[in-house]
Coordinates of C-alpha atoms in Angstrom, one line a residue:
M1 CA -28.8 25.5 -57.8
N2 CA -27.4 26.8 -54.8
E3 CA -27.2 30.4 -55.7
A4 CA -25.3 31.6 -52.3
A5 CA -22.4 29.2 -52.9
L6 CA -22.4 30.2 -56.6
R7 CA -22.5 34.1 -55.4
T8 CA -19.8 33.2 -52.8
I9 CA -17.4 31.3 -55.4
A10 CA -17.9 34.0 -57.9
E11 CA -16.9 36.8 -55.3
N12 CA -13.7 34.6 -54.0
P13 CA -11.9 33.4 -57.2
T14 CA -8.7 33.0 -55.5
L15 CA -10.5 30.6 -52.8
F16 CA -11.5 27.9 -55.6
K17 CA -9.1 26.6 -58.1
I18 CA -8.8 23.6 -60.2
V19 CA -5.7 21.5 -58.8
T20 CA -4.2 18.4 -60.4
P21 CA -0.6 17.3 -61.5
V22 CA -2.3 15.3 -64.3
D23 CA -1.4 16.5 -68.0
V24 CA -4.8 16.1 -69.2
D25 CA -4.1 17.0 -72.7
R26 CA -1.8 14.2 -72.8
F27 CA -4.0 12.0 -71.1
E28 CA -6.9 12.7 -73.3
A29 CA -5.0 12.1 -76.2
L30 CA -4.1 8.5 -75.1
L31 CA -7.7 7.7 -74.7
V32 CA -8.4 9.0 -78.5
N33 CA -9.3 4.8 -79.2
H34 CA -11.3 4.3 -76.1
P35 CA -14.4 3.1 -77.0
N36 CA -16.7 4.5 -74.3
R37 CA -16.8 7.9 -75.3
P38 CA -19.0 9.6 -72.7
F39 CA -17.2 7.6 -69.8
V40 CA -13.9 9.5 -71.2
E41 CA -15.5 12.8 -71.9
S42 CA -16.8 12.8 -68.3
V43 CA -13.6 12.0 -66.5
I44 CA -11.7 14.6 -68.7
Y45 CA -14.3 17.1 -67.7
G46 CA -14.0 16.2 -64.1
L47 CA -10.1 16.8 -64.5
R48 CA -10.5 20.3 -66.0
H49 CA -13.4 21.7 -64.3
G50 CA -13.4 19.5 -61.0
F51 CA -15.4 16.0 -60.3
W52 CA -19.0 16.0 -58.8
P53 CA -19.2 13.2 -56.2
C54 CA -22.6 11.9 -57.4
S55 CA -24.3 14.2 -54.7
N56 CA -28.2 14.5 -55.5
A57 CA -29.3 15.5 -52.2
D58 CA -32.5 18.1 -52.2
P59 CA -30.9 21.4 -51.4
D60 CA -34.1 22.4 -49.6
K61 CA -33.6 19.4 -46.9
Y62 CA -30.0 21.2 -46.0
P63 CA -28.9 24.3 -44.6
S64 CA -27.3 26.8 -46.6
T65 CA -24.4 26.9 -44.6
R66 CA -23.4 24.6 -41.6
D67 CA -20.5 25.0 -39.4
F68 CA -19.0 22.3 -37.2
P69 CA -17.5 23.3 -33.9
E70 CA -13.5 22.5 -34.0
R71 CA -12.6 19.5 -31.6
D72 CA -10.4 19.6 -28.8
H73 CA -6.6 18.5 -30.3
S74 CA -3.7 17.3 -28.1
P75 CA -0.8 19.8 -28.2
A76 CA 1.2 17.1 -30.6
D77 CA -2.2 16.5 -32.8
L78 CA -2.7 20.2 -33.2
E79 CA 0.8 20.8 -33.8
F80 CA 1.0 18.0 -36.7
L81 CA -2.7 19.5 -38.2
K82 CA -1.3 22.8 -38.3
Q83 CA 1.9 21.5 -40.3
Q84 CA -0.1 19.2 -42.4
C85 CA -2.5 22.3 -43.8
E86 CA 0.8 24.6 -44.5
E87 CA 2.0 21.6 -46.7
E88 CA -1.3 21.3 -48.5
E89 CA -1.6 24.9 -49.0
C90 CA 1.8 25.1 -50.3
C91 CA 0.9 22.4 -52.9
G92 CA -2.0 24.1 -53.8
R93 CA -4.6 21.8 -52.5
F94 CA -5.5 23.8 -49.6
S95 CA -6.4 27.6 -50.3
A96 CA -4.9 30.3 -48.3
P97 CA -6.7 31.2 -44.9
F98 CA -9.4 33.2 -45.3
G99 CA -11.7 35.4 -42.8
T100 CA -10.8 35.8 -39.8
P101 CA -10.2 33.3 -36.8
N102 CA -13.3 31.2 -36.0
G103 CA -15.1 33.7 -37.9
P104 CA -18.6 33.2 -39.6
L105 CA -18.7 31.0 -42.8
Q106 CA -20.0 32.5 -45.7
P107 CA -23.0 31.6 -47.6
G108 CA -23.1 28.1 -49.0
M109 CA -20.0 26.9 -47.0
F110 CA -19.9 23.8 -45.0
C111 CA -17.2 23.1 -42.5
V112 CA -15.7 19.5 -42.1
P113 CA -14.0 18.3 -38.9
V114 CA -10.6 16.9 -38.9
H115 CA -8.4 15.1 -36.3
A116 CA -5.3 13.5 -36.4
V117 CA -4.8 9.6 -36.1
P118 CA -1.5 7.4 -35.8
K119 CA -0.3 5.7 -38.5
P120 CA 0.0 2.0 -38.2
N121 CA 3.4 0.6 -36.9
S122 CA 4.8 4.4 -37.0
D123 CA 5.0 7.3 -34.5
K124 CA 3.9 9.6 -37.5
F125 CA 0.2 10.8 -37.8
R126 CA -2.3 11.4 -40.7
M127 CA -5.0 13.9 -41.0
V128 CA -8.5 12.4 -41.2
V129 CA -11.3 14.7 -42.8
D130 CA -14.7 13.3 -41.6
H131 CA -16.9 13.9 -44.3
S132 CA -19.9 11.6 -42.2
A133 CA -19.8 13.5 -38.9
G134 CA -23.0 15.0 -37.4
D135 CA -26.2 16.1 -39.1
F136 CA -26.4 17.1 -42.7
S137 CA -23.0 15.7 -43.6
L138 CA -21.4 15.8 -46.6
N139 CA -21.3 11.9 -47.0
S140 CA -25.4 11.8 -46.3
M141 CA -25.7 13.7 -49.4
I142 CA -24.5 10.9 -51.5
D143 CA -26.4 7.6 -52.1
R144 CA -24.0 4.7 -51.2
S145 CA -25.4 2.5 -54.1
D146 CA -24.6 5.0 -56.5
V147 CA -20.8 4.9 -55.5
H148 CA -20.2 0.9 -55.2
V149 CA -16.8 0.0 -57.0
D150 CA -15.6 -3.9 -57.6
L151 CA -11.8 -3.9 -57.2
D152 CA -9.5 -6.4 -58.4
N153 CA -7.8 -8.6 -55.6
V154 CA -5.3 -11.2 -55.3
Q155 CA -7.6 -14.2 -56.4
D156 CA -7.7 -12.1 -59.7
L157 CA -4.1 -12.3 -59.7
A158 CA -4.1 -16.0 -59.0
H159 CA -6.4 -16.4 -61.8
N160 CA -4.0 -14.7 -64.2
L161 CA -1.0 -16.6 -62.7
L162 CA -2.6 -19.7 -63.6
L163 CA -4.0 -18.8 -67.3
R164 CA -0.2 -17.4 -68.1
Q165 CA 1.1 -20.2 -66.9
R166 CA -0.8 -22.6 -69.0
L167 CA -0.1 -20.5 -72.3
R168 CA 3.3 -20.1 -71.4
G169 CA 4.2 -23.3 -70.3
K170 CA 6.1 -22.1 -67.5
P171 CA 5.4 -19.5 -64.4
S172 CA 6.5 -15.9 -64.4
R173 CA 9.4 -14.8 -63.2
W174 CA 8.7 -11.6 -61.0
L175 CA 5.5 -9.9 -59.3
F176 CA 5.5 -6.3 -59.0
K177 CA 3.2 -3.7 -57.2
S178 CA 3.6 0.1 -58.0
D179 CA 1.9 2.6 -56.2
V180 CA 0.4 6.2 -56.9
S181 CA 1.4 8.9 -54.4
M182 CA -1.4 10.7 -52.4
A183 CA -3.8 9.1 -54.8
Y184 CA -7.0 10.5 -54.1
R185 CA -5.5 14.0 -53.6
R186 CA -4.4 13.9 -57.3
L187 CA -8.1 14.7 -58.5
P188 CA -9.7 18.2 -58.2
M189 CA -13.3 18.7 -57.0
H190 CA -15.8 21.0 -58.6
P191 CA -15.9 24.2 -57.0
L192 CA -19.8 23.9 -55.9
W193 CA -18.1 20.9 -53.7
Q194 CA -15.1 22.6 -52.7
V195 CA -17.5 25.3 -51.0
K196 CA -18.6 22.5 -48.9
Q197 CA -15.1 21.1 -47.7
V198 CA -14.0 24.1 -45.5
I199 CA -11.1 22.9 -43.1
T200 CA -10.7 24.7 -40.0
V201 CA -7.7 24.0 -37.6
D202 CA -6.8 26.4 -34.7
G203 CA -9.4 28.6 -36.0
I204 CA -8.0 29.2 -39.4
R205 CA -10.1 28.4 -42.0
R206 CA -9.0 27.1 -45.4
I207 CA -10.9 25.4 -49.0
D208 CA -9.9 21.7 -49.4
R209 CA -9.9 22.1 -53.3
C210 CA -9.2 18.2 -54.0
N211 CA -10.6 14.6 -53.5
N212 CA -10.6 13.2 -50.1
F213 CA -10.3 9.9 -48.4
G214 CA -13.2 10.5 -46.1
G215 CA -15.6 11.3 -49.0
R216 CA -18.1 8.4 -49.8
A217 CA -17.7 9.0 -53.3
S218 CA -14.0 9.5 -53.2
G219 CA -13.1 5.7 -53.9
M220 CA -15.5 5.7 -57.0
L221 CA -13.9 8.7 -58.2
W222 CA -10.2 7.8 -58.2
C223 CA -11.3 4.4 -59.9
A224 CA -13.1 6.1 -62.5
F225 CA -9.9 7.8 -63.5
M226 CA -7.5 5.0 -62.6
S227 CA -9.7 2.6 -65.2
L228 CA -8.6 4.7 -67.6
V229 CA -5.0 4.7 -66.8
L230 CA -5.1 0.9 -66.9
W231 CA -7.1 0.9 -70.0
I232 CA -4.3 2.8 -71.7
A233 CA -1.5 0.6 -70.0
V234 CA -2.9 -2.6 -71.3
H235 CA -4.3 -1.2 -74.8
E236 CA -2.1 1.3 -75.8
K237 CA 1.3 0.3 -74.0
G238 CA 0.8 -3.4 -74.2
I239 CA 1.0 -4.4 -70.6
D240 CA -1.0 -7.4 -70.2
G241 CA -2.7 -8.7 -67.3
L242 CA -2.4 -5.2 -64.9
L243 CA -4.8 -5.3 -62.0
A244 CA -5.5 -2.4 -59.2
Y245 CA -6.7 -2.0 -55.8
I246 CA -7.4 1.7 -55.5
D247 CA -3.7 3.1 -55.9
D248 CA -1.8 -0.2 -56.0
C249 CA -1.3 -1.5 -59.4
F250 CA -0.2 -5.2 -59.6
S251 CA 0.9 -7.7 -61.9
D252 CA 3.3 -10.6 -63.0
D253 CA 6.4 -10.4 -65.3
P254 CA 7.5 -13.1 -67.5
S255 CA 10.7 -11.8 -68.3
E256 CA 14.1 -13.1 -67.0
H257 CA 15.9 -9.5 -67.0
L258 CA 15.3 -6.4 -65.4
I259 CA 15.6 -3.2 -67.1
Y260 CA 17.1 0.2 -66.2
Y261 CA 14.5 2.8 -64.9
A262 CA 16.8 6.2 -65.1
R263 CA 14.5 8.2 -62.5
Y264 CA 15.0 5.9 -59.5
D265 CA 18.6 4.5 -60.7
D266 CA 17.6 0.8 -60.4
F267 CA 16.7 -2.0 -62.2
L268 CA 13.1 -3.2 -62.5
P269 CA 10.7 -5.7 -64.6
P270 CA 10.2 -4.5 -67.7
K271 CA 6.5 -4.4 -67.0
Q272 CA 6.7 -2.4 -64.3
V273 CA 8.8 0.2 -66.0
A274 CA 6.5 0.5 -69.0
L275 CA 3.6 1.6 -66.2
L276 CA 6.0 4.2 -64.5
L277 CA 7.0 5.5 -67.9
L278 CA 3.2 5.7 -68.4
W279 CA 2.9 7.8 -65.1
D280 CA 5.6 10.0 -65.9
E281 CA 4.1 10.4 -69.2
I282 CA 0.9 11.8 -68.0
L283 CA 2.6 13.4 -64.9
L284 CA 1.2 11.0 -62.5
P285 CA 3.4 11.3 -59.2
H286 CA 5.0 8.3 -57.7
D287 CA 7.6 7.6 -55.2
K288 CA 10.4 4.8 -55.1
P289 CA 9.7 3.0 -51.7
K290 CA 6.3 2.2 -52.9
Q291 CA 7.3 0.4 -56.0
V292 CA 8.4 -3.0 -55.3
F293 CA 9.2 -6.4 -56.8
G294 CA 10.1 -9.9 -56.4
S295 CA 9.2 -13.8 -56.6
V296 CA 7.7 -13.2 -53.4
C297 CA 5.7 -10.0 -53.0
T298 CA 2.9 -8.5 -50.6
I299 CA 0.2 -7.5 -52.5
I300 CA -3.1 -5.9 -50.7
G301 CA -1.5 -7.1 -47.3
L302 CA -1.3 -11.0 -48.3
D303 CA 2.2 -12.4 -49.4
V304 CA 2.0 -14.1 -52.9
D305 CA 4.8 -16.6 -53.3
L306 CA 5.4 -17.3 -57.3
P307 CA 7.7 -20.2 -57.1
R308 CA 5.5 -22.1 -54.7
M309 CA 2.2 -20.4 -56.0
L310 CA 1.2 -19.7 -52.6
I311 CA -1.1 -17.0 -51.2
S312 CA -0.4 -16.4 -47.5
L313 CA -1.3 -14.3 -44.5
S314 CA 1.1 -13.7 -41.9
E315 CA 0.6 -14.7 -38.3
E316 CA 0.0 -11.4 -37.0
R317 CA -2.6 -10.3 -39.7
R318 CA -4.6 -13.5 -39.2
I319 CA -5.0 -12.8 -35.4
T320 CA -5.7 -9.4 -35.9
L321 CA -8.7 -10.3 -38.1
V322 CA -10.0 -13.3 -35.4
T323 CA -9.6 -10.8 -32.6
A324 CA -11.7 -8.0 -34.4
V325 CA -14.4 -10.5 -35.8
R326 CA -15.0 -12.1 -32.3
D327 CA -14.8 -8.5 -30.5
F328 CA -17.6 -7.6 -32.7
V329 CA -20.0 -10.1 -31.7
L330 CA -19.0 -10.9 -28.0
N331 CA -18.6 -7.1 -27.1
A332 CA -20.9 -5.4 -28.8
P333 CA -23.1 -2.8 -26.5
A334 CA -26.7 -4.0 -25.9
R335 CA -25.7 -6.3 -28.5
C336 CA -25.7 -3.5 -31.3
R337 CA -23.5 -2.3 -33.6
R338 CA -23.5 0.8 -35.9
L339 CA -23.7 0.5 -39.6
V340 CA -20.5 1.8 -40.0
E341 CA -19.1 -0.8 -37.7
W342 CA -20.9 -3.4 -39.5
Q343 CA -19.5 -2.3 -43.0
R344 CA -15.7 -2.1 -41.7
I345 CA -16.0 -6.0 -39.8
L346 CA -17.5 -7.1 -43.2
G347 CA -14.7 -5.3 -45.3
H348 CA -12.1 -6.9 -43.3
M349 CA -13.3 -10.5 -43.5
N350 CA -13.8 -10.2 -47.0
W351 CA -10.3 -9.4 -47.6
G352 CA -9.6 -12.7 -45.5
L353 CA -11.5 -14.5 -48.2
N354 CA -8.5 -14.1 -50.4
V355 CA -6.8 -16.8 -48.5
T356 CA -9.9 -18.5 -47.3
P357 CA -12.6 -18.3 -50.1
L358 CA -14.8 -21.2 -48.9
L359 CA -15.6 -18.9 -45.9
R360 CA -17.8 -16.7 -47.6
P361 CA -21.2 -18.0 -46.7
A362 CA -20.5 -16.8 -43.2
L363 CA -20.6 -13.4 -44.0
Q364 CA -23.9 -13.8 -45.7
S365 CA -26.1 -13.2 -42.4
G366 CA -24.0 -9.9 -42.1
Y367 CA -25.2 -8.7 -45.5
D368 CA -28.5 -9.7 -44.7
K369 CA -28.4 -7.6 -41.7
T370 CA -27.2 -4.4 -43.5
A371 CA -29.2 -4.6 -46.3
G372 CA -31.0 -1.5 -47.3
R373 CA -29.6 0.4 -44.2
T374 CA -28.0 3.7 -45.3
I375 CA -27.8 6.0 -41.9
R376 CA -24.3 5.5 -40.8
N377 CA -24.4 5.7 -36.9
A378 CA -27.5 3.7 -37.0
P379 CA -27.8 0.9 -34.2
I380 CA -28.1 -2.6 -35.7
Y381 CA -29.0 -5.8 -33.4
V382 CA -26.3 -8.4 -33.7
N383 CA -28.7 -11.6 -34.0
A384 CA -28.0 -15.3 -33.2
A385 CA -27.5 -16.1 -36.7
V386 CA -24.5 -13.3 -37.0
T387 CA -23.1 -14.6 -33.7
R388 CA -22.9 -18.0 -34.9
D389 CA -21.6 -17.4 -38.5
F390 CA -19.2 -14.8 -37.3
L391 CA -17.7 -16.9 -34.5
W392 CA -17.7 -20.0 -36.7
F393 CA -15.4 -17.9 -39.3
A394 CA -13.1 -16.9 -36.5
H395 CA -13.0 -20.3 -35.0
V396 CA -11.9 -22.0 -38.6
F397 CA -9.5 -18.8 -39.6
E398 CA -7.9 -19.2 -36.2
R399 CA -7.1 -22.9 -37.0
F400 CA -6.6 -22.2 -40.7
D401 CA -2.6 -22.0 -41.3
G402 CA -3.2 -18.8 -43.6
V403 CA -1.8 -20.6 -46.5
H404 CA -3.7 -20.7 -50.0
I405 CA -2.7 -23.1 -52.9
I406 CA -3.1 -21.5 -55.9
T407 CA -4.7 -24.3 -58.0
S408 CA -7.4 -24.0 -60.8
R409 CA -10.9 -23.7 -60.4
E410 CA -11.3 -24.3 -64.2
W411 CA -11.7 -27.8 -64.4
D412 CA -14.4 -29.8 -66.0
S413 CA -16.1 -33.4 -65.0
S414 CA -13.6 -35.5 -66.9
Q415 CA -10.7 -34.1 -64.2
A416 CA -12.5 -35.1 -61.4
D417 CA -11.3 -38.0 -58.9
L418 CA -15.2 -39.1 -58.0
I419 CA -18.5 -38.1 -60.0
L420 CA -21.5 -38.3 -58.1
N421 CA -25.3 -37.8 -59.3
C422 CA -28.0 -36.2 -57.3
D423 CA -31.7 -35.8 -57.4
A424 CA -34.8 -35.1 -55.2
S425 CA -38.3 -35.6 -55.3
L426 CA -41.3 -34.3 -52.8
S427 CA -43.2 -37.5 -54.0
G428 CA -40.2 -39.9 -53.0
G429 CA -36.9 -38.6 -51.2
L430 CA -33.6 -37.6 -51.5
A431 CA -30.9 -39.9 -53.8
F432 CA -27.7 -39.6 -55.2
W433 CA -25.5 -42.5 -57.0
S434 CA -22.1 -43.1 -57.9
P435 CA -21.3 -44.6 -61.3
H436 CA -17.8 -45.7 -60.4
H437 CA -19.1 -47.6 -57.4
A438 CA -22.0 -48.6 -59.1
R439 CA -23.7 -47.8 -55.7
G440 CA -27.0 -46.1 -54.9
F441 CA -28.6 -44.4 -51.9
I442 CA -31.8 -43.3 -50.8
S443 CA -33.7 -41.3 -47.7
E444 CA -36.7 -40.2 -46.8
H445 CA -36.5 -36.4 -46.7
P446 CA -36.7 -34.6 -43.3
P447 CA -38.5 -31.8 -42.5
A448 CA -37.6 -28.5 -44.6
P449 CA -37.2 -25.4 -42.5
V450 CA -40.0 -22.6 -42.7
D451 CA -39.8 -20.2 -45.6
T452 CA -37.8 -22.1 -48.0
E453 CA -39.0 -23.8 -51.4
T454 CA -39.1 -27.3 -50.2
I455 CA -37.6 -29.0 -53.3
F456 CA -35.0 -26.7 -53.7
W457 CA -33.5 -27.2 -50.3
Y458 CA -34.1 -30.9 -50.7
E459 CA -31.9 -30.7 -54.1
A460 CA -29.4 -28.7 -51.9
L461 CA -29.6 -31.4 -48.9
T462 CA -28.8 -34.4 -51.3
V463 CA -25.5 -32.6 -52.7
V464 CA -24.2 -31.9 -49.0
S465 CA -25.3 -35.9 -48.6
A466 CA -23.5 -36.7 -51.2
L467 CA -20.4 -34.6 -50.1
D468 CA -20.8 -36.1 -47.0
W469 CA -20.4 -39.7 -48.5
A470 CA -17.7 -38.8 -50.4
C471 CA -15.7 -37.8 -47.5
S472 CA -16.3 -41.1 -45.6
L473 CA -14.4 -42.9 -48.3
P474 CA -11.1 -44.6 -47.5
Q475 CA -9.6 -43.0 -50.6
K476 CA -11.3 -39.1 -50.7
P477 CA -11.3 -37.4 -54.0
N478 CA -9.1 -34.2 -54.3
R479 CA -11.5 -33.1 -57.1
L480 CA -15.3 -34.1 -56.5
A481 CA -17.8 -33.4 -59.2
I482 CA -21.4 -33.7 -58.3
F483 CA -24.4 -33.2 -60.7
S484 CA -27.6 -32.1 -60.3
D485 CA -30.7 -31.1 -62.6
S486 CA -31.7 -28.0 -60.3
L487 CA -30.2 -25.0 -61.6
N488 CA -30.5 -23.2 -58.1
T489 CA -28.5 -25.5 -56.7
V490 CA -25.7 -25.5 -59.1
Q491 CA -25.7 -21.5 -58.9
M492 CA -25.6 -21.8 -55.1
F493 CA -22.7 -24.2 -54.4
N494 CA -20.5 -22.6 -57.2
S495 CA -21.2 -18.8 -56.0
L496 CA -21.0 -19.8 -52.0
R497 CA -24.2 -17.2 -52.2
A498 CA -27.4 -18.1 -50.6
R499 CA -30.6 -17.0 -48.8
P500 CA -30.4 -17.6 -44.7
H501 CA -31.9 -21.2 -44.6
Y502 CA -30.0 -22.7 -47.6
N503 CA -26.9 -20.7 -46.0
D504 CA -26.6 -23.4 -43.6
L505 CA -26.2 -26.0 -46.1
L506 CA -23.5 -23.8 -47.6
L507 CA -21.8 -23.4 -44.4
Y508 CA -21.9 -27.1 -43.4
A509 CA -20.4 -27.9 -47.1
C510 CA -17.8 -25.4 -46.6
R511 CA -16.8 -26.9 -43.4
T512 CA -16.6 -30.2 -44.6
L513 CA -14.6 -29.1 -48.0
L514 CA -12.0 -27.6 -45.6
L515 CA -11.7 -30.3 -42.9
H516 CA -10.9 -32.7 -46.0
R517 CA -9.4 -30.2 -48.5
I518 CA -11.9 -31.5 -51.4
D519 CA -12.3 -29.3 -54.2
L520 CA -16.1 -29.4 -55.1
R521 CA -17.5 -28.5 -58.4
V522 CA -21.4 -29.0 -58.8
F523 CA -22.4 -29.2 -62.3
H524 CA -26.2 -29.1 -64.1
I525 CA -27.5 -32.2 -65.9
A526 CA -30.6 -32.2 -67.8
G527 CA -33.5 -34.1 -65.8
E528 CA -33.7 -36.6 -68.8
L529 CA -30.1 -37.5 -68.5
N530 CA -30.3 -37.9 -64.8
V531 CA -32.5 -41.0 -65.2
V532 CA -30.7 -43.0 -62.4
A533 CA -30.7 -40.4 -59.6
D534 CA -34.5 -39.5 -60.7
A535 CA -35.9 -43.3 -60.3
L536 CA -34.1 -43.5 -57.0
S537 CA -35.5 -40.5 -55.3
R538 CA -39.0 -41.3 -56.5
N539 CA -38.2 -44.8 -54.9
L540 CA -38.6 -46.5 -58.3
L541 CA -35.9 -49.0 -57.5
H542 CA -36.6 -51.6 -60.4
V543 CA -36.3 -48.8 -62.7
A544 CA -32.9 -47.3 -61.7
S545 CA -32.0 -51.3 -61.7
Q546 CA -33.0 -51.6 -65.3
Y547 CA -30.4 -48.4 -66.0
Q548 CA -28.0 -49.7 -64.0
P549 CA -28.3 -53.5 -63.2
A550 CA -25.1 -53.9 -61.0
L551 CA -26.5 -51.1 -58.8
R552 CA -26.4 -51.7 -55.2
I553 CA -29.1 -49.5 -53.3
H554 CA -28.3 -48.1 -49.6
L555 CA -30.5 -46.2 -46.8
F556 CA -28.7 -43.1 -45.6
T557 CA -29.4 -40.5 -43.2
P558 CA -28.6 -36.9 -44.3
P559 CA -26.7 -34.9 -41.9
R560 CA -27.7 -32.6 -39.5
V561 CA -27.1 -29.4 -41.2
T562 CA -26.1 -27.4 -37.8
L563 CA -23.0 -25.1 -37.2
G564 CA -21.2 -24.0 -34.2
A565 CA -17.9 -22.4 -33.3
E566 CA -17.5 -25.8 -31.1
E567 CA -17.1 -27.9 -34.0
E568 CA -13.7 -28.6 -35.3
C569 CA -12.4 -27.9 -38.6

């Protein structure tokens, strides 16, 4: 326990307050039926007493008090920061000034640097509070693995749209997105964390009492609160299919008619009105300009077109992503990038997967490089594998039209245009066959990469070979089902995730699928049912012919699984 900080808090009660607009009593009453009581109680406690950001740092490894020299600001930046501090103070989120200008901090206090940055596409600024700056930063006290959050995305929305279209027999009428104003700032921090959030602008010191965008745990805290808001919306207010990405809530609405929302003096989709009424009930602030709806709606930076069932990325955003990826690998100083830069570019690329999910394997080498790294500014070498994969990602994304057609991934082999069966054997080779064409294909196995589980790599290579053959047909399948008796192979192709050497196979397969616009599913088949492919893989051609007398058997050469930005897609 930080005795110095506790003493400072006790001696300065006006500096440290719990500030939130949320009607905590009403919020708690609406959660009375929630099944996870410990989780509910922890969030309610945070709203009443302040949230703790999962900091488990050893206090003996940190100084009791830490000041940070104020950064140099331009006159315009300084004027903005001073005005912003006054506004935050008026709202109660900042304390009144304390101490003398540039005077010493009280025991237990940490000063956090701030600066101003321009808002995108605007002449306005926003205040950035840097919780990661310097030694003994606040974010260094928080383990990144403790604050990970999986957010809803546009692909989740696409899944819901297809599901509801199937259930209702027709598509929804509206899309909508609603935004909580100043989301993170609506949550109070615990006084023992507030004491570490001293803001200094023009020598004037104030306490930041609330959750801040710069904190490593800030997103997790907000999502914990917002997940309960969504639970109320779905289970108590009947707003089905509601999704959330940070402070944006979005969904579809089948209603043909809009209804009146008095606060905005406007007509909105019924589900959106129900959500806003819930926010009003718990006093969660929102502003009219951030509440949008239509048959076409921009959600998480992507345009979702409901009538045409399309997700698209604007030309400007597509070029911005491509340029950022190329700059990351080609202009890296001494071929190194800081961990925080890796995290930003991987996040940007991951966002792009909403319109090109097949490019996911290109990110794997980047995740491998950053796995287990925790020091934010530590340099990490941009190796050849990352350079190749990222440039390939940029190459494909640049030539991609930015449009993703919302189609169901939930189909089975009976709905496939073509079915192929695969197998591999260490004693024989690789084999696949087409029941429809009564044709089988066999090959000796090429040398496998080092550090691979050989049979697994051959099983996966056989799937890639079968895909290659399907793409050579005059009538290419729209839906291709490939059966394999290797569970690892099935998982790899359906999740689009693999270890490094196997990832090369995925990259090759994804390039092929994008080029030919084929929807691939890999299904598992028990070994005892995969008899023809098994016999072919063991060079038992007479056995295969006994099972399929009309089978014609051919030799094939597996594709060279190499990729590069020079390959067209």
